[in-house]
mmCIF file of C-alpha atoms in Angstrom:
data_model
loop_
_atom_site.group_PDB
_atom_site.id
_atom_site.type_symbol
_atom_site.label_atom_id
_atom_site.label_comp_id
_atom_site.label_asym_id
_atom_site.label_seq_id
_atom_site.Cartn_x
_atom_site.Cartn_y
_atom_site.Cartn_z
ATOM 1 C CA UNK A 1 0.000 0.000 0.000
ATOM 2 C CA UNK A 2 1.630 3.260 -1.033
ATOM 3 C CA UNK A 3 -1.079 5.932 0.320
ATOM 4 C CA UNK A 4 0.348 8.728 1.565
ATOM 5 C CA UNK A 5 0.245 9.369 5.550
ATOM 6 C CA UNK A 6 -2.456 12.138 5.978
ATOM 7 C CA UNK A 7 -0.748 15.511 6.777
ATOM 8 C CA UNK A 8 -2.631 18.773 8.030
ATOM 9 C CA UNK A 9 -1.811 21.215 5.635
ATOM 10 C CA UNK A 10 -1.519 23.802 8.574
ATOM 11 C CA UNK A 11 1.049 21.604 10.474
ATOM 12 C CA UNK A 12 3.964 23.876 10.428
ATOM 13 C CA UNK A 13 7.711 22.627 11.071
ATOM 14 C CA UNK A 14 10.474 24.294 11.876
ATOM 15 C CA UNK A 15 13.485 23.913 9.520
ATOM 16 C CA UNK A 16 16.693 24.176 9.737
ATOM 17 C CA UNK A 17 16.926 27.373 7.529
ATOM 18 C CA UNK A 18 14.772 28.619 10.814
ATOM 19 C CA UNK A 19 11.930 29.294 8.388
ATOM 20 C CA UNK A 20 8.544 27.283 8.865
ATOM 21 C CA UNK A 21 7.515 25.297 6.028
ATOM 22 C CA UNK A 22 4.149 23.957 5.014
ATOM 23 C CA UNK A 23 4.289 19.690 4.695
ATOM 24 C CA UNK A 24 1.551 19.429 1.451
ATOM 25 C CA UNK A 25 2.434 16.212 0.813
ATOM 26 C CA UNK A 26 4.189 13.249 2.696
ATOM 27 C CA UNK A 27 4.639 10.260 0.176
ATOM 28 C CA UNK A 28 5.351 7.830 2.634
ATOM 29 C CA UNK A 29 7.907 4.425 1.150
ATOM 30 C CA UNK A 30 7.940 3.689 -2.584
ATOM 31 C CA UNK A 31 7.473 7.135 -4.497
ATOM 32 C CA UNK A 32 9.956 7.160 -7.506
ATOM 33 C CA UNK A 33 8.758 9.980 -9.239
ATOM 34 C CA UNK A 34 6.032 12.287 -8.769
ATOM 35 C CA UNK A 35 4.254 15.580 -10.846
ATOM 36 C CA UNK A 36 1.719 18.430 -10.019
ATOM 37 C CA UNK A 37 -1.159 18.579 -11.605
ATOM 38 C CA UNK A 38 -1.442 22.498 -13.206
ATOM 39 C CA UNK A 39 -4.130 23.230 -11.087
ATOM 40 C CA UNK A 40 -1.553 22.299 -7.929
ATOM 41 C CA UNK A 41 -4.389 20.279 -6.167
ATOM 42 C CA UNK A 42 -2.769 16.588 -6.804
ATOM 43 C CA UNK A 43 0.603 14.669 -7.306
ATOM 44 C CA UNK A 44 0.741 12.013 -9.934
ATOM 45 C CA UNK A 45 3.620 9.317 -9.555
ATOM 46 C CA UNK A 46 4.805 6.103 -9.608
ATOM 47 C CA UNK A 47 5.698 3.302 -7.703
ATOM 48 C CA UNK A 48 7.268 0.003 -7.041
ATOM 49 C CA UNK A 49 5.007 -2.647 -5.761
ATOM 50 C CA UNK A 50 6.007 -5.665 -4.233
ATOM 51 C CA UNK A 51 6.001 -7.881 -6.996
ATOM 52 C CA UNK A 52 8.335 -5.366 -8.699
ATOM 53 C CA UNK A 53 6.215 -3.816 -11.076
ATOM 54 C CA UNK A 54 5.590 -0.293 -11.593
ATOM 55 C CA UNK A 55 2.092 1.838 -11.743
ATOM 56 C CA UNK A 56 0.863 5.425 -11.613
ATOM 57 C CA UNK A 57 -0.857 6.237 -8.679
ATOM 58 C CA UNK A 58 -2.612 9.987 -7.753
ATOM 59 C CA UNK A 59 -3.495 11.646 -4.610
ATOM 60 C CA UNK A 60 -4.208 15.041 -3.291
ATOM 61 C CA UNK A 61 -2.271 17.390 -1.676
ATOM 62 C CA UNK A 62 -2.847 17.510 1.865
ATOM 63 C CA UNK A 63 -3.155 14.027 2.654
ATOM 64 C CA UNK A 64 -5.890 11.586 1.895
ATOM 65 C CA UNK A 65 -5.695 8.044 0.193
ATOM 66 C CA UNK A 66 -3.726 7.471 -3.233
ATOM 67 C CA UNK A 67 -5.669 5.937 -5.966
ATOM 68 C CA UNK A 68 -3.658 3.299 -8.505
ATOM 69 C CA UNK A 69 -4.074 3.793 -11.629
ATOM 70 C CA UNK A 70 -2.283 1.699 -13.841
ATOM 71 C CA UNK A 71 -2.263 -1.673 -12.845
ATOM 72 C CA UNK A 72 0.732 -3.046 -15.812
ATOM 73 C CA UNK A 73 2.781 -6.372 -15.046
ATOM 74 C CA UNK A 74 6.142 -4.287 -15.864
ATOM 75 C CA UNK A 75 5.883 -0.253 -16.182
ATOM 76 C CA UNK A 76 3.579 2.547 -16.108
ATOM 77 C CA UNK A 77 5.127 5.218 -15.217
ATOM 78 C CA UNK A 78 6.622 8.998 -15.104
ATOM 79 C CA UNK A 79 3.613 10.336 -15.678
ATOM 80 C CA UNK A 80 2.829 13.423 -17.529
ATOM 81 C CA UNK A 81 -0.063 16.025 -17.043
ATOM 82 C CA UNK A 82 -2.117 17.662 -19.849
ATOM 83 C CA UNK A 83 -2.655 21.030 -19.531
ATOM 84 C CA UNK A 84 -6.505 20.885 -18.375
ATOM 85 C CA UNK A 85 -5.260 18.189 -15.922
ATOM 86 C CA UNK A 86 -7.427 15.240 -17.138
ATOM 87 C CA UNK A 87 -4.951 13.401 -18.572
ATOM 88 C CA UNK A 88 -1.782 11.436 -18.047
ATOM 89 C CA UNK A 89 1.124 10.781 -20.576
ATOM 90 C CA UNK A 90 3.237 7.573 -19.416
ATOM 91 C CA UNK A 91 6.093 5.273 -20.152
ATOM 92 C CA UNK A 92 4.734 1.588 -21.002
ATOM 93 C CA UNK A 93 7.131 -0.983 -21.010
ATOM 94 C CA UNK A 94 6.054 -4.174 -22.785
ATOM 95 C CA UNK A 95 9.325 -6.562 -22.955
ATOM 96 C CA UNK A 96 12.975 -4.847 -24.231
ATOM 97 C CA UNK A 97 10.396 -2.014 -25.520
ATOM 98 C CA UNK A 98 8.868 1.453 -23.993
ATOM 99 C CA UNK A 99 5.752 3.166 -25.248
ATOM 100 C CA UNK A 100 4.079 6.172 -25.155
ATOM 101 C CA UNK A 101 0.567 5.639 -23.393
ATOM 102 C CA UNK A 102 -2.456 7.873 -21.997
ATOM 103 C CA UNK A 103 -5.320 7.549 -20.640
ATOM 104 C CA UNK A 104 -7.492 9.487 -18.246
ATOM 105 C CA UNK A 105 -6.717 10.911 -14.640
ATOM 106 C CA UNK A 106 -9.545 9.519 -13.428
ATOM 107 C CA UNK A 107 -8.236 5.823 -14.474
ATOM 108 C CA UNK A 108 -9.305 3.952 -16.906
ATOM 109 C CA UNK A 109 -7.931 2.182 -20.259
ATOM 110 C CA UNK A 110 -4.333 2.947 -21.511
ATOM 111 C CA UNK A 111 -4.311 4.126 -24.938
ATOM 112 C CA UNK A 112 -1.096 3.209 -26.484
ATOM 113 C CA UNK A 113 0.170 6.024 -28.655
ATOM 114 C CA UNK A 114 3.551 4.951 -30.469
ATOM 115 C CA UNK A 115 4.663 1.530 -31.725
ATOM 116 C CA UNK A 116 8.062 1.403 -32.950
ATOM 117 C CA UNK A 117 10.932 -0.576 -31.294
ATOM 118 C CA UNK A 118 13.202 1.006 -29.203
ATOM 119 C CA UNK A 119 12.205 3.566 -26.142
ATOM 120 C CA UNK A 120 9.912 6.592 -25.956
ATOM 121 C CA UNK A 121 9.844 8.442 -23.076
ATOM 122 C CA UNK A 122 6.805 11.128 -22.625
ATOM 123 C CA UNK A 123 8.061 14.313 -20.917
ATOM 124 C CA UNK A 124 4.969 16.883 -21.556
ATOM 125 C CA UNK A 125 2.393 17.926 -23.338
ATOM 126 C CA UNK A 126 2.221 21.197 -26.037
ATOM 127 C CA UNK A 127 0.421 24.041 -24.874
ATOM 128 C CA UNK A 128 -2.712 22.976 -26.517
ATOM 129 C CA UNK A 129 -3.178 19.604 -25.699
ATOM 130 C CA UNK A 130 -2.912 17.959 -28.406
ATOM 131 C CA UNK A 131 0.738 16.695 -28.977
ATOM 132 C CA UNK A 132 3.250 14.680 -26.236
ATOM 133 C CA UNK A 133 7.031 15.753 -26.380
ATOM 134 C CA UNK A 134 8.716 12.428 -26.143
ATOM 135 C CA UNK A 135 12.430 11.340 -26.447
ATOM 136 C CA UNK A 136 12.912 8.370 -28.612
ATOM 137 C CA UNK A 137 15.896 5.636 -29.024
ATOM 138 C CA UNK A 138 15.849 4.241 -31.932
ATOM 139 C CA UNK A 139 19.005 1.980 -33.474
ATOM 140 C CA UNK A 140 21.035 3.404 -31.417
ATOM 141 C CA UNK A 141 20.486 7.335 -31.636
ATOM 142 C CA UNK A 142 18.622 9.905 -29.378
ATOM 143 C CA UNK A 143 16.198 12.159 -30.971
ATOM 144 C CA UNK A 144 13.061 14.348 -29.899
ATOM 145 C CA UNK A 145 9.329 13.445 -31.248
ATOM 146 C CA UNK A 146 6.092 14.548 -30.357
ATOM 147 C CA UNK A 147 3.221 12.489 -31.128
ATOM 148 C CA UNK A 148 -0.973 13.452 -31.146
ATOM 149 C CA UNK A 149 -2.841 12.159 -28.729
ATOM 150 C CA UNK A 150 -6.086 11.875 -31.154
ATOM 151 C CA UNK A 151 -5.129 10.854 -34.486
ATOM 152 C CA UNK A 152 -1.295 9.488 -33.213
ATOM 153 C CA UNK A 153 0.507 11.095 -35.979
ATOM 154 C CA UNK A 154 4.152 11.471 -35.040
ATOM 155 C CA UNK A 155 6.341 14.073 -35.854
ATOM 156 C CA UNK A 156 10.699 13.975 -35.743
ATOM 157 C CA UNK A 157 11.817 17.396 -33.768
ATOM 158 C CA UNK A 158 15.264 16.648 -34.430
ATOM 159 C CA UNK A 159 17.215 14.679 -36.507
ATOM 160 C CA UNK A 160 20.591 13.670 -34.528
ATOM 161 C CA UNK A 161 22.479 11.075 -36.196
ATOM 162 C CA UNK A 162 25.891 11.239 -33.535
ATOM 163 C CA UNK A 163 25.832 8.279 -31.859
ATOM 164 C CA UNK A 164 26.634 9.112 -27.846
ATOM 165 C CA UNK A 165 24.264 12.454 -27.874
ATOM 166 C CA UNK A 166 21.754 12.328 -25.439
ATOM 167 C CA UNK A 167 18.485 14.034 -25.977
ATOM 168 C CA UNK A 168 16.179 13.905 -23.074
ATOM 169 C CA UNK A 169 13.164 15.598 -21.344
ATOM 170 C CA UNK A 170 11.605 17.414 -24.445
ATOM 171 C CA UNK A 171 9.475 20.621 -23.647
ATOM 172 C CA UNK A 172 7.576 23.202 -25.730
ATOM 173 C CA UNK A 173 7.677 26.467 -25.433
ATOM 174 C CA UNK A 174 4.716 28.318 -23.848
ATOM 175 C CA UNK A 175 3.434 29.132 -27.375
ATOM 176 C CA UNK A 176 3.840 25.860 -28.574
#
């Protein structure tokens, strides 16, 4: 169980700064990776369960229970907000391959968004809505994609073709 201790969001601590500081959110064991939501009312992340695999889970800030969402036999995870909050971009991993996937914040089916070999790893969504940045590895070379959410056409951003370059953690610009 990896539901977050509840926390009053008006227990102050002191730190060590001598500054008092706010606890919004106490994750408790397992947390690996974790995003706000735009509106800054909930934390999506992942964990580790005991049978090793990992799944998105989503709670509010301020304590309460987390709710699992993905419930995959290797890897949901690093999940991804859209910009109205009601959806998640995530890393599926299905075997020596990773996927981009989405589905709803309020659970549901994963939609799985890219098929190629290799890895594609979602970072966040365009302005809009409608396209996921994602970094791809494909025979052996980094590059930067984004891919619709509706219609899954997939665009190239870059075209690197030096082997040892590292392109990671795509974002767009606030106009898109």
């Amino acid at each position: 169980d990896f539901s977050p201790a509840p926390v009053s969001a008006s227990a102050l601590e002191p730190s060590p700064r001598g500054v008092d500081e706010t606890i919004l959110f106490d994750p408790g064991e397992g947390m690996e990776y974790a995003r706000l939501s735009p509106d800054g009312r909930t934390i999506a992340y992942h964990a580790r369960g005991a049978d090793g695999a990992i799944n998105v889970y989503v709670t509010g800030l301020g304590g309460g229970t987390a709710t699992q969402l993905t419930f995959e036999k290797e890897l949901a995870g690093y999940p991804a907000f859209s910009p109205d909050g009601k959806l998640l971009a995530v890393e599926l991993k299905h075997g020596d391959h990773v996927q981009v996937g989405i589905l709803p914040i309020s659970g549901g089916k994963i939609t799985t968004l890219t098929e190629a070999a290799g890895q594609s790893w979602p970072h966040t969504f365009s302005p809009d809505g409608e396209r996921i940045a994602f970094a791809s590895f494909r025979d052996g070379l980094w590059n930067v994609e984004w891919v619709k959410h509706r219609t899954r056409e997939r665009r190239f951003v870059t075209s690197n073709e030096r082997r040892g370059v590292y392109l990671r953690y795509p974002a767009f610009s606030p106009d898109g």
